[in-house]
Amino acid sequence: MGDLSPAETSTAVKVPPADPTFEKISLGELSAVSAEPPEIWKKGGRLLSGMLGINIVLLGCGLVSSGAFTAVSVAEREVLSFLSVLMGLTSIWMVSYLLWTSKHKNNPKLKDSHAGPIWLRGGLVLFGVCSLVLDILKIGKSVTLIHCESPVKIAHPVIQVVFVVIQTYFLWVSCQDCAQIHMNLTRCGLMITLSTNLAIWMAAVTDESLHQTHELITGVNHTSNATTGVRAAGGGSHGCDCVTQLCKTFQNGYYYLYPFNIEYSLFASAMSYVMWKNVGRVTSEHHHHTQHKFKTRNLFVGLLCGIGVLVAGLGVFIIYKIEVDIEDSKSQAITMFYIFNITALSLMSIGSLAGTIIYRFDKRDMDNHKNPTRTLDVVLLLGAALGQYCISYFSIVAMIAMQPGEQLHTLILVNALLLIVQHTLQNTFIIEGLHRHPHTNNHHPAELQEKDLSPHVYINPAATDSHSNHSPSSNGKHEYELETKHNRTPTIFPENSKTDWRRKILKEISLFLLVSNIIFWIIPAFGARPQFDNGLELQFYGDNMWVVIVNIGLPFGIFYRMHSVASLVEVYIMT
């Protein structure tokens, strides 16, 4: 062929050749070339779905709170109808999503391997089973009262059973998805799912609060001026009381299961939020960290101390549950409970502070590359801690205002202060650990020489993003950049006794905090409520206000302990 003319040359350049290499470019590289337009739509889609979720939550909050008082003309059946419609719409969307993804298996299906850890999915299934038992008990109660109950009271728990089954399966199989197609529709569906769970959570908290307020008034001070205008928000019976023993058994049974239903809603909300954040997110293989194993070899002090706290806590919890209902030994049981709390929280605070100080002298570089999963873990950790902060600050105000002088006043005040200190120090320790590069001493020196890397040279995968934004390599591979601090030389951490000593102490502290947090999850999750049994905050704030404060804050505190255990496992493995 002869030489091409300028016009022919420009025409030839505009037509891309049918190069098979172009077809092999990964989705991560392709999105990196055109990152700006999707980012604009990503923000717009999040704003739209976020506004939709906020409006649903506010509407649900208004209906649930209004339906709890007879002075407001919002009937209980209207609240339950609203919740049933939300659950129905959410179930339809989740089934549609599952069917659509099963029919389009050839489409790229990106996964976030860090999302939906096994502890979160396992907790979701556990609390989901408890929620199913609760709904079955509600159905049984409504059937026994069918002569006076509204049909909505029977239909609502049936719909909730279907909703819980579908949602649990949906979150189990799809919690790691990073949707890339129909992203705006997926964001809206996930936000509706999140809002539905929050509305169910609000209804359950309100109903449990009203039930506990009624028990406190009828069983403790026999006053009648606090709940004369209260009725159920989601599960009680207003004007249709149980008469038969079977009906009373159903009613008492599902009230004991409300805490598990509340936790299920929080777990589902957290997992829905993770999926919502991952819509449109592109992950590539080099962003996945090396898998590490959880080993406790040569670690004894932290494990033994943690087991000691766990065993002591179980003993205190059992004695407390037995003796708190006995009038003669009630005061001693409450005192014993607070003394254990103060001792354990002090040890946990000292451990967290020591670990944070050691991290200040740790020579590992901070891992500052963008990691949405880690950011979400930190947000959930800090957000869940607000529940316990709220309860503690209200207790502090009450104890100071009541002029503490007696032993119980002092114990409650010190316990509240230590809860704030322990949460703060533990959050600092966990966040420091999550933002450190993991130790990579599992390579043999010969292997490192083959890779032209010295021992303990850390590679920054985030640096590859800047290259991919300009020109992805022809073979679809990324070049790695060495992590640098103030210069262009790699950071090298030689093995020495001082480094081993620091790592061992950090592992011991992580293990101790991990086991200790388990008992602080067990005690409130299985029904210990010293906030009500001591009677001082109830006396100061009144039955209605204090019950609502505790029932809103305590589920977040329980979630915080479970999330802390999972985060401490990750910190332990990375250390």
Coordinates of C-alpha atoms in Angstrom, one line a residue:
M1 CA 0.0 0.0 0.0
G2 CA 1.1 3.6 -0.7
D3 CA 1.4 6.4 1.7
L4 CA -1.9 7.7 3.1
S5 CA -2.9 11.3 2.6
P6 CA -3.4 13.5 5.6
A7 CA -7.2 13.2 5.4
E8 CA -7.0 9.4 5.2
T9 CA -4.5 9.4 8.1
S10 CA -6.9 11.3 10.3
T11 CA -9.7 9.0 9.3
A12 CA -7.7 6.0 10.0
V13 CA -6.7 7.3 13.5
K14 CA -10.4 7.9 14.5
V15 CA -11.3 4.3 13.8
P16 CA -10.1 2.1 16.7
P17 CA -8.4 -1.1 15.6
A18 CA -10.0 -4.5 16.6
D19 CA -7.2 -5.2 19.0
P20 CA -8.0 -8.1 21.4
T21 CA -5.9 -6.4 24.1
F22 CA -8.5 -3.7 24.3
E23 CA -11.2 -6.2 25.1
K24 CA -9.2 -7.6 28.0
I25 CA -8.9 -4.3 29.8
S26 CA -10.4 -4.9 33.3
L27 CA -13.4 -3.1 34.6
G28 CA -11.3 -1.3 37.2
E29 CA -9.0 0.1 34.5
L30 CA -11.9 1.1 32.3
S31 CA -13.6 3.0 35.1
A32 CA -10.3 4.6 36.0
V33 CA -10.0 6.1 32.5
S34 CA -13.4 7.8 32.8
A35 CA -13.8 8.4 36.5
E36 CA -15.2 11.9 36.5
P37 CA -18.6 11.4 34.9
P38 CA -19.6 8.4 37.0
E39 CA -18.5 10.2 40.2
I40 CA -20.9 13.1 39.4
W41 CA -23.8 10.7 38.9
K42 CA -22.7 8.7 42.0
K43 CA -23.1 11.8 44.2
G44 CA -26.4 12.7 42.5
G45 CA -27.8 9.1 43.1
R46 CA -26.7 9.1 46.7
L47 CA -28.4 12.5 47.3
L48 CA -31.6 11.4 45.7
S49 CA -31.8 8.1 47.6
G50 CA -30.6 9.7 50.8
M51 CA -33.4 12.3 50.7
L52 CA -35.9 9.5 50.0
G53 CA -34.7 7.6 53.1
I54 CA -34.7 10.6 55.3
N55 CA -38.3 11.4 54.4
I56 CA -39.4 7.8 55.1
V57 CA -37.7 7.7 58.4
L58 CA -39.2 11.0 59.6
L59 CA -42.7 10.0 58.5
G60 CA -42.3 6.7 60.3
C61 CA -41.0 8.5 63.4
G62 CA -44.0 10.8 63.4
L63 CA -46.5 8.0 63.0
V64 CA -44.9 5.7 65.6
S65 CA -44.6 8.4 68.3
S66 CA -48.1 9.7 67.6
G67 CA -49.6 6.3 67.7
A68 CA -48.3 5.8 71.2
F69 CA -50.6 8.4 72.9
T70 CA -54.3 8.4 73.0
A71 CA -54.4 12.2 72.9
V72 CA -53.4 12.0 69.2
S73 CA -55.9 10.7 66.7
V74 CA -53.5 8.2 65.1
A75 CA -54.8 4.7 65.6
E76 CA -52.5 1.7 66.1
R77 CA -53.8 0.0 63.0
E78 CA -52.6 3.0 60.9
V79 CA -49.1 2.6 62.2
L80 CA -49.1 -1.1 61.6
S81 CA -50.5 -0.6 58.1
F82 CA -47.7 1.9 57.3
L83 CA -45.1 -0.6 58.5
S84 CA -46.7 -3.4 56.6
V85 CA -46.7 -1.4 53.3
L86 CA -43.0 -0.6 53.8
M87 CA -42.1 -4.2 54.5
G88 CA -44.2 -5.3 51.4
L89 CA -42.5 -2.9 49.1
T90 CA -39.1 -3.7 50.4
S91 CA -39.7 -7.5 50.1
I92 CA -40.8 -7.0 46.5
W93 CA -37.7 -5.0 45.6
M94 CA -35.4 -7.6 47.3
V95 CA -37.0 -10.5 45.4
S96 CA -36.7 -8.5 42.2
Y97 CA -33.0 -7.8 42.8
L98 CA -32.3 -11.4 43.5
L99 CA -34.2 -12.6 40.4
W100 CA -32.5 -10.0 38.2
T101 CA -29.0 -10.9 39.4
S102 CA -29.6 -14.6 38.9
K103 CA -30.8 -14.0 35.3
H104 CA -27.8 -11.8 34.4
K105 CA -24.9 -13.9 35.6
N106 CA -22.8 -12.9 32.7
N107 CA -22.7 -9.3 33.8
P108 CA -19.6 -8.2 35.8
K109 CA -20.4 -8.8 39.5
L110 CA -17.9 -7.0 41.7
K111 CA -17.5 -8.0 45.3
D112 CA -16.2 -6.3 48.4
S113 CA -14.6 -9.1 50.3
H114 CA -14.4 -7.0 53.5
A115 CA -18.1 -6.3 53.7
G116 CA -20.5 -8.5 55.5
P117 CA -18.1 -10.4 57.8
I118 CA -19.2 -13.7 59.2
W119 CA -19.9 -12.3 62.7
L120 CA -22.3 -9.8 61.2
R121 CA -24.1 -12.3 59.0
G122 CA -24.2 -14.9 61.9
G123 CA -25.6 -12.3 64.2
L124 CA -28.2 -11.3 61.6
V125 CA -29.4 -15.0 61.3
L126 CA -29.4 -15.5 65.1
F127 CA -31.5 -12.3 65.8
G128 CA -33.6 -13.1 62.7
V129 CA -34.6 -16.4 64.2
C130 CA -35.6 -14.7 67.4
S131 CA -37.6 -12.2 65.5
L132 CA -39.4 -15.0 63.7
V133 CA -40.3 -16.5 67.1
L134 CA -41.5 -13.1 68.3
D135 CA -43.8 -12.7 65.3
I136 CA -45.2 -16.3 65.7
L137 CA -46.0 -15.4 69.3
K138 CA -47.7 -12.2 68.2
I139 CA -49.8 -14.2 65.7
G140 CA -50.8 -16.6 68.4
K141 CA -51.9 -13.8 70.7
S142 CA -53.9 -12.1 67.9
V143 CA -55.6 -15.3 67.0
T144 CA -56.7 -15.8 70.6
L145 CA -58.1 -12.2 70.6
I146 CA -59.6 -12.4 67.1
H147 CA -63.0 -11.5 68.5
C148 CA -61.8 -8.0 69.3
E149 CA -58.6 -7.5 67.5
S150 CA -58.2 -5.6 64.2
P151 CA -57.3 -7.8 61.2
V152 CA -54.2 -5.6 60.7
K153 CA -52.9 -7.0 64.0
I154 CA -52.9 -10.5 62.5
A155 CA -51.7 -9.4 59.0
H156 CA -48.8 -7.3 60.3
P157 CA -46.7 -10.1 62.0
V158 CA -47.4 -12.4 59.0
I159 CA -46.0 -9.9 56.7
Q160 CA -43.1 -9.3 59.0
V161 CA -42.3 -13.1 59.0
V162 CA -42.1 -13.0 55.2
F163 CA -40.0 -9.8 55.3
V164 CA -37.5 -11.2 57.8
V165 CA -37.0 -14.4 55.9
I166 CA -36.5 -12.6 52.5
Q167 CA -34.3 -9.9 54.0
T168 CA -32.1 -12.4 55.9
Y169 CA -31.5 -14.4 52.7
F170 CA -31.0 -11.3 50.6
L171 CA -28.4 -9.8 53.0
W172 CA -26.6 -13.1 53.4
V173 CA -26.0 -13.7 49.7
S174 CA -25.8 -10.0 48.5
C175 CA -24.1 -8.1 51.3
Q176 CA -20.8 -8.0 49.4
D177 CA -22.2 -6.9 46.1
C178 CA -20.9 -3.7 44.4
A179 CA -23.7 -3.0 42.0
Q180 CA -22.6 -1.5 38.6
I181 CA -25.9 -1.6 36.7
H182 CA -29.1 0.3 37.5
M183 CA -27.2 2.0 40.2
N184 CA -29.8 4.7 41.0
L185 CA -32.6 2.2 41.3
T186 CA -30.4 0.0 43.5
R187 CA -29.5 2.9 45.8
C188 CA -33.2 3.8 46.2
G189 CA -34.1 0.2 47.0
L190 CA -31.4 -0.1 49.5
M191 CA -32.3 3.1 51.2
I192 CA -35.9 2.0 51.4
T193 CA -34.7 -1.2 53.0
L194 CA -32.6 0.8 55.5
S195 CA -35.5 3.2 56.3
T196 CA -37.9 0.2 56.8
N197 CA -35.6 -1.4 59.3
L198 CA -35.2 1.9 61.2
A199 CA -39.0 2.4 61.3
I200 CA -39.4 -1.2 62.6
W201 CA -36.7 -0.5 65.2
M202 CA -38.5 2.7 66.4
A203 CA -41.8 0.8 66.7
A204 CA -40.1 -2.0 68.7
V205 CA -38.3 0.5 71.0
T206 CA -41.5 2.4 71.6
D207 CA -43.5 -0.6 72.3
E208 CA -40.9 -2.1 74.7
S209 CA -40.6 1.3 76.5
L210 CA -44.3 1.5 77.0
H211 CA -44.4 -2.1 78.3
Q212 CA -41.5 -1.4 80.8
T213 CA -43.1 1.8 81.9
H214 CA -46.3 0.0 82.6
E215 CA -44.5 -2.7 84.6
L216 CA -42.5 -0.1 86.6
I217 CA -45.6 1.8 87.5
T218 CA -47.8 -1.1 88.4
G219 CA -45.1 -3.1 90.1
V220 CA -42.9 -0.5 91.8
N221 CA -44.6 2.7 92.7
H222 CA -48.2 2.0 91.8
T223 CA -48.7 5.5 90.5
S224 CA -51.3 6.3 87.9
N225 CA -50.3 9.6 86.5
A226 CA -47.8 8.6 83.9
T227 CA -49.4 6.2 81.5
T228 CA -53.0 7.1 81.6
G229 CA -52.7 8.2 78.0
V230 CA -50.3 5.6 76.7
R231 CA -51.1 2.8 74.3
A232 CA -49.0 0.5 72.2
A233 CA -47.1 1.6 69.1
G234 CA -46.5 -1.7 67.4
G235 CA -47.4 -4.8 69.4
G236 CA -49.6 -4.1 72.3
S237 CA -53.4 -4.4 72.6
H238 CA -55.3 -1.3 73.4
G239 CA -58.9 -2.1 74.6
C240 CA -58.4 -5.8 73.9
D241 CA -56.7 -7.4 76.9
C242 CA -55.7 -11.0 77.4
V243 CA -58.0 -13.1 79.5
T244 CA -56.9 -16.7 78.9
Q245 CA -53.6 -18.1 80.2
L246 CA -52.5 -19.0 76.6
C247 CA -52.9 -15.4 75.5
K248 CA -50.9 -14.2 78.5
T249 CA -48.1 -16.7 77.7
F250 CA -47.9 -15.4 74.1
Q251 CA -47.8 -11.8 75.3
N252 CA -45.1 -12.4 78.0
G253 CA -43.0 -14.4 75.6
Y254 CA -42.7 -11.9 72.8
Y255 CA -41.9 -9.0 75.2
Y256 CA -38.8 -11.0 76.3
L257 CA -37.8 -11.2 72.6
Y258 CA -38.1 -7.5 71.8
P259 CA -34.3 -6.8 72.5
F260 CA -33.4 -9.4 69.9
N261 CA -35.8 -7.9 67.3
I262 CA -34.3 -4.5 68.0
E263 CA -30.8 -5.8 67.4
Y264 CA -31.9 -7.5 64.2
S265 CA -33.2 -4.2 62.8
L266 CA -29.9 -2.5 63.7
F267 CA -27.8 -5.3 62.0
A268 CA -30.0 -5.2 58.9
S269 CA -29.7 -1.4 58.8
A270 CA -25.9 -1.5 59.1
M271 CA -25.6 -4.1 56.3
S272 CA -28.0 -2.2 54.0
Y273 CA -25.9 0.9 54.5
V274 CA -22.8 -1.0 53.6
M275 CA -24.4 -2.2 50.3
W276 CA -25.7 1.4 49.6
K277 CA -22.1 2.8 50.0
N278 CA -20.7 0.1 47.7
V279 CA -23.1 0.8 44.8
G280 CA -20.9 1.9 41.9
R281 CA -17.7 1.1 43.8
V282 CA -15.0 -0.5 41.7
T283 CA -12.5 -2.8 43.4
S284 CA -9.5 -4.5 41.9
E285 CA -7.5 -7.5 43.0
H286 CA -4.5 -5.5 44.3
H287 CA -6.8 -3.8 46.9
H288 CA -7.4 -7.0 48.7
H289 CA -5.2 -7.5 51.6
T290 CA -3.3 -10.8 52.3
Q291 CA -5.3 -13.2 54.4
H292 CA -3.9 -13.6 57.9
K293 CA -4.7 -16.3 60.4
F294 CA -5.9 -15.8 64.0
K295 CA -3.3 -17.5 66.2
T296 CA -2.9 -17.2 70.0
R297 CA 0.4 -19.1 70.2
N298 CA 2.7 -17.8 73.0
L299 CA 0.1 -15.4 74.3
F300 CA -1.1 -16.1 77.8
V301 CA -1.5 -12.9 79.9
G302 CA -4.1 -11.2 77.8
L303 CA -6.1 -14.3 77.2
L304 CA -6.0 -15.4 80.9
C305 CA -7.0 -11.9 82.1
G306 CA -9.8 -11.7 79.5
I307 CA -11.1 -15.2 80.5
G308 CA -10.9 -14.1 84.2
V309 CA -13.1 -11.1 83.4
L310 CA -15.5 -13.2 81.4
V311 CA -15.9 -15.9 84.1
A312 CA -16.3 -13.3 86.8
G313 CA -18.8 -11.4 84.8
L314 CA -20.9 -14.5 84.1
G315 CA -20.9 -15.3 87.9
V316 CA -21.9 -11.8 88.8
F317 CA -24.6 -11.8 86.1
I318 CA -26.2 -15.0 87.3
I319 CA -26.2 -13.9 91.0
Y320 CA -27.6 -10.5 90.0
K321 CA -30.5 -12.0 88.0
I322 CA -31.3 -14.3 90.9
E323 CA -31.1 -11.8 93.8
V324 CA -32.3 -8.6 92.1
D325 CA -35.9 -9.7 92.4
I326 CA -35.5 -10.5 96.1
E327 CA -36.2 -7.4 98.2
D328 CA -33.8 -8.3 101.0
S329 CA -30.8 -8.9 98.7
K330 CA -31.6 -6.5 95.9
S331 CA -29.3 -3.7 97.2
Q332 CA -26.3 -6.1 97.6
A333 CA -26.8 -7.5 94.1
I334 CA -26.8 -4.0 92.6
T335 CA -23.7 -3.0 94.6
M336 CA -21.9 -6.2 93.5
F337 CA -22.8 -5.5 89.9
Y338 CA -21.4 -2.0 89.9
I339 CA -18.2 -3.0 91.7
F340 CA -17.6 -5.6 89.0
N341 CA -18.3 -3.1 86.2
I342 CA -15.9 -0.5 87.7
T343 CA -13.1 -3.0 88.2
A344 CA -13.4 -4.5 84.6
L345 CA -13.8 -1.1 83.0
S346 CA -10.8 0.2 84.8
L347 CA -8.6 -2.7 83.5
M348 CA -10.0 -2.2 80.0
S349 CA -9.3 1.5 80.1
I350 CA -5.7 1.0 81.3
G351 CA -5.1 -1.6 78.6
S352 CA -6.5 0.6 75.8
L353 CA -4.4 3.6 77.0
A354 CA -1.2 1.4 77.1
G355 CA -1.9 0.1 73.6
T356 CA -2.5 3.6 72.3
I357 CA 0.8 4.8 73.8
I358 CA 2.7 1.9 72.2
Y359 CA 1.1 2.7 68.8
R360 CA 2.6 6.2 69.1
F361 CA 6.1 4.6 69.1
D362 CA 5.3 2.1 66.4
K363 CA 7.4 2.5 63.4
R364 CA 4.9 1.2 61.0
D365 CA 3.6 3.8 58.5
M366 CA 0.0 4.8 58.7
D367 CA -2.2 3.3 56.1
N368 CA -3.8 6.4 54.6
H369 CA -5.1 5.1 51.3
K370 CA -8.8 5.2 50.7
N371 CA -10.6 2.2 52.1
P372 CA -14.4 2.6 52.3
T373 CA -14.9 -0.6 54.3
R374 CA -12.5 0.6 57.0
T375 CA -14.1 4.1 57.0
L376 CA -17.5 2.5 57.5
D377 CA -16.2 0.3 60.4
V378 CA -14.9 3.4 62.1
V379 CA -18.2 5.3 61.5
L380 CA -20.2 2.4 63.0
L381 CA -17.9 2.1 65.9
L382 CA -18.2 5.8 66.8
G383 CA -21.9 6.0 66.0
A384 CA -22.8 3.0 68.2
A385 CA -20.8 4.4 71.1
L386 CA -23.1 7.4 71.2
G387 CA -25.8 5.2 72.7
Q388 CA -23.8 4.4 75.8
Y389 CA -22.5 8.0 75.9
C390 CA -26.1 9.2 76.1
I391 CA -27.1 6.9 79.0
S392 CA -23.9 7.7 80.9
Y393 CA -24.2 11.5 80.6
F394 CA -27.8 11.4 81.8
S395 CA -26.7 9.3 84.7
I396 CA -23.9 11.7 85.6
V397 CA -26.3 14.7 85.6
A398 CA -28.8 12.8 87.8
M399 CA -26.2 11.7 90.3
I400 CA -24.6 15.1 90.6
A401 CA -28.0 16.9 90.9
M402 CA -29.0 14.4 93.6
Q403 CA -25.9 15.3 95.7
P404 CA -24.2 12.0 95.8
G405 CA -23.1 10.9 99.2
E406 CA -24.3 7.4 99.6
Q407 CA -22.4 4.4 98.3
L408 CA -24.9 3.6 95.5
H409 CA -24.8 7.2 94.2
T410 CA -21.0 7.1 94.1
L411 CA -20.9 3.7 92.4
I412 CA -23.3 4.8 89.7
L413 CA -21.4 8.1 89.1
V414 CA -18.0 6.3 88.9
N415 CA -19.5 3.6 86.6
A416 CA -20.9 6.2 84.2
L417 CA -17.6 8.2 84.1
L418 CA -15.6 5.0 83.4
L419 CA -18.0 3.9 80.6
I420 CA -17.2 7.2 78.8
V421 CA -13.5 6.9 79.4
Q422 CA -13.4 3.2 78.4
H423 CA -15.3 3.8 75.2
T424 CA -13.2 6.7 74.2
L425 CA -9.8 5.0 74.9
Q426 CA -10.9 1.7 73.2
N427 CA -12.1 3.5 70.1
T428 CA -8.8 5.3 69.9
F429 CA -6.9 2.0 70.3
I430 CA -9.0 0.3 67.6
I431 CA -8.8 3.2 65.1
E432 CA -5.0 3.4 65.6
G433 CA -4.7 -0.4 64.9
L434 CA -7.0 -0.3 61.8
H435 CA -4.9 2.4 60.2
R436 CA -1.6 0.6 60.5
H437 CA 0.0 -1.5 57.8
P438 CA -0.1 -5.2 58.8
H439 CA 3.2 -6.9 59.6
T440 CA 4.4 -8.9 56.7
N441 CA 7.0 -11.2 58.1
N442 CA 5.7 -14.3 56.6
H443 CA 8.0 -14.2 53.6
H444 CA 11.3 -16.0 53.4
P445 CA 14.3 -13.7 52.7
A446 CA 15.0 -15.6 49.5
E447 CA 11.5 -14.9 48.3
L448 CA 11.9 -11.2 49.1
Q449 CA 15.2 -11.1 47.2
E450 CA 13.5 -12.6 44.1
K451 CA 11.0 -9.8 44.3
D452 CA 13.7 -7.2 44.8
L453 CA 12.2 -6.2 48.2
S454 CA 13.9 -5.9 51.5
P455 CA 12.3 -7.4 54.6
H456 CA 9.3 -5.4 55.9
V457 CA 9.1 -3.1 52.9
Y458 CA 5.4 -2.0 52.6
I459 CA 3.8 -1.5 49.2
N460 CA 1.2 1.1 48.8
P461 CA -1.6 -0.3 46.5
A462 CA -3.3 3.1 46.5
A463 CA -0.5 4.6 44.5
T464 CA -1.6 2.5 41.5
D465 CA -4.8 4.4 41.2
S466 CA -3.0 7.6 40.1
H467 CA -1.3 5.6 37.3
S468 CA -4.6 4.0 36.2
N469 CA -6.3 7.4 35.9
H470 CA -3.9 8.4 33.1
S471 CA -2.8 5.3 31.2
P472 CA -3.5 1.7 32.1
S473 CA -0.8 -0.6 30.9
S474 CA -1.3 -2.6 27.8
N475 CA -1.3 -5.9 29.6
G476 CA -3.8 -4.8 32.1
K477 CA -1.3 -4.8 35.0
H478 CA -0.5 -2.1 37.5
E479 CA 2.9 -1.0 38.7
Y480 CA 3.5 -0.7 42.4
E481 CA 5.0 2.2 44.2
L482 CA 6.9 1.9 47.4
E483 CA 5.3 3.6 50.4
T484 CA 7.4 6.6 51.4
K485 CA 7.2 9.0 54.3
H486 CA 9.2 12.1 53.7
N487 CA 11.5 10.9 51.0
R488 CA 11.5 8.5 48.1
T489 CA 13.2 5.6 50.0
P490 CA 11.1 2.7 51.2
T491 CA 10.4 2.3 54.9
I492 CA 12.3 -0.7 56.2
F493 CA 11.5 -2.4 59.6
P494 CA 14.1 -4.9 60.6
E495 CA 13.2 -7.6 62.9
N496 CA 14.6 -6.9 66.4
S497 CA 13.7 -7.7 70.0
K498 CA 12.1 -4.3 70.6
T499 CA 9.7 -4.7 67.7
D500 CA 8.8 -8.2 68.8
W501 CA 8.2 -6.9 72.4
R502 CA 5.8 -4.2 71.1
R503 CA 3.9 -6.6 68.9
K504 CA 3.5 -9.1 71.7
I505 CA 2.1 -6.4 74.1
L506 CA -0.3 -5.1 71.5
K507 CA -1.5 -8.6 70.8
E508 CA -2.0 -9.3 74.5
I509 CA -4.0 -6.1 74.9
S510 CA -6.1 -6.8 71.8
L511 CA -6.9 -10.3 73.1
F512 CA -7.8 -9.1 76.6
L513 CA -10.1 -6.4 75.2
L514 CA -11.7 -8.8 72.8
V515 CA -12.7 -11.3 75.4
S516 CA -13.7 -8.6 77.9
N517 CA -16.1 -7.0 75.4
I518 CA -17.9 -10.3 75.1
I519 CA -19.1 -10.3 78.7
F520 CA -20.2 -6.6 78.3
W521 CA -22.3 -7.8 75.4
I522 CA -23.8 -10.8 77.2
I523 CA -24.9 -8.9 80.3
P524 CA -27.2 -6.3 78.7
A525 CA -28.2 -8.6 75.8
F526 CA -29.7 -11.2 78.2
G527 CA -31.7 -8.9 80.3
A528 CA -29.6 -7.2 83.0
R529 CA -31.1 -3.7 83.6
P530 CA -29.4 -2.0 86.6
Q531 CA -30.5 1.3 85.1
F532 CA -34.0 0.4 86.2
D533 CA -33.3 -1.7 89.2
N534 CA -31.4 0.9 91.2
G535 CA -34.3 3.3 91.0
L536 CA -32.3 6.5 91.2
E537 CA -32.4 7.7 87.6
L538 CA -36.1 6.7 87.5
Q539 CA -36.8 8.9 90.5
F540 CA -34.9 11.8 88.9
Y541 CA -36.1 11.7 85.3
G542 CA -39.5 10.0 85.7
D543 CA -40.6 6.6 84.4
N544 CA -41.4 7.6 80.8
M545 CA -38.3 9.7 80.0
W546 CA -35.7 7.4 81.6
V547 CA -37.2 4.2 80.0
V548 CA -37.1 5.8 76.5
I549 CA -33.5 7.0 77.1
V550 CA -32.3 3.5 78.1
N551 CA -34.3 1.7 75.4
I552 CA -32.9 3.9 72.7
G553 CA -29.3 4.0 73.9
L554 CA -28.8 0.4 75.1
P555 CA -29.3 -1.4 71.8
F556 CA -26.6 0.8 70.3
G557 CA -24.4 -0.2 73.2
I558 CA -25.0 -3.9 72.6
F559 CA -24.2 -3.4 68.9
Y560 CA -21.1 -1.5 69.9
R561 CA -19.7 -4.4 71.9
M562 CA -20.3 -6.9 69.1
H563 CA -18.7 -4.5 66.5
S564 CA -15.8 -3.9 68.9
V565 CA -15.1 -7.7 69.1
A566 CA -15.0 -7.9 65.3
S567 CA -12.7 -4.9 65.0
L568 CA -10.4 -6.1 67.7
V569 CA -10.0 -9.4 65.9
E570 CA -8.9 -7.5 62.8
V571 CA -6.5 -5.4 64.9
Y572 CA -5.1 -8.5 66.5
I573 CA -4.5 -10.2 63.2
M574 CA -2.9 -7.1 61.6
T575 CA -0.5 -6.5 64.6

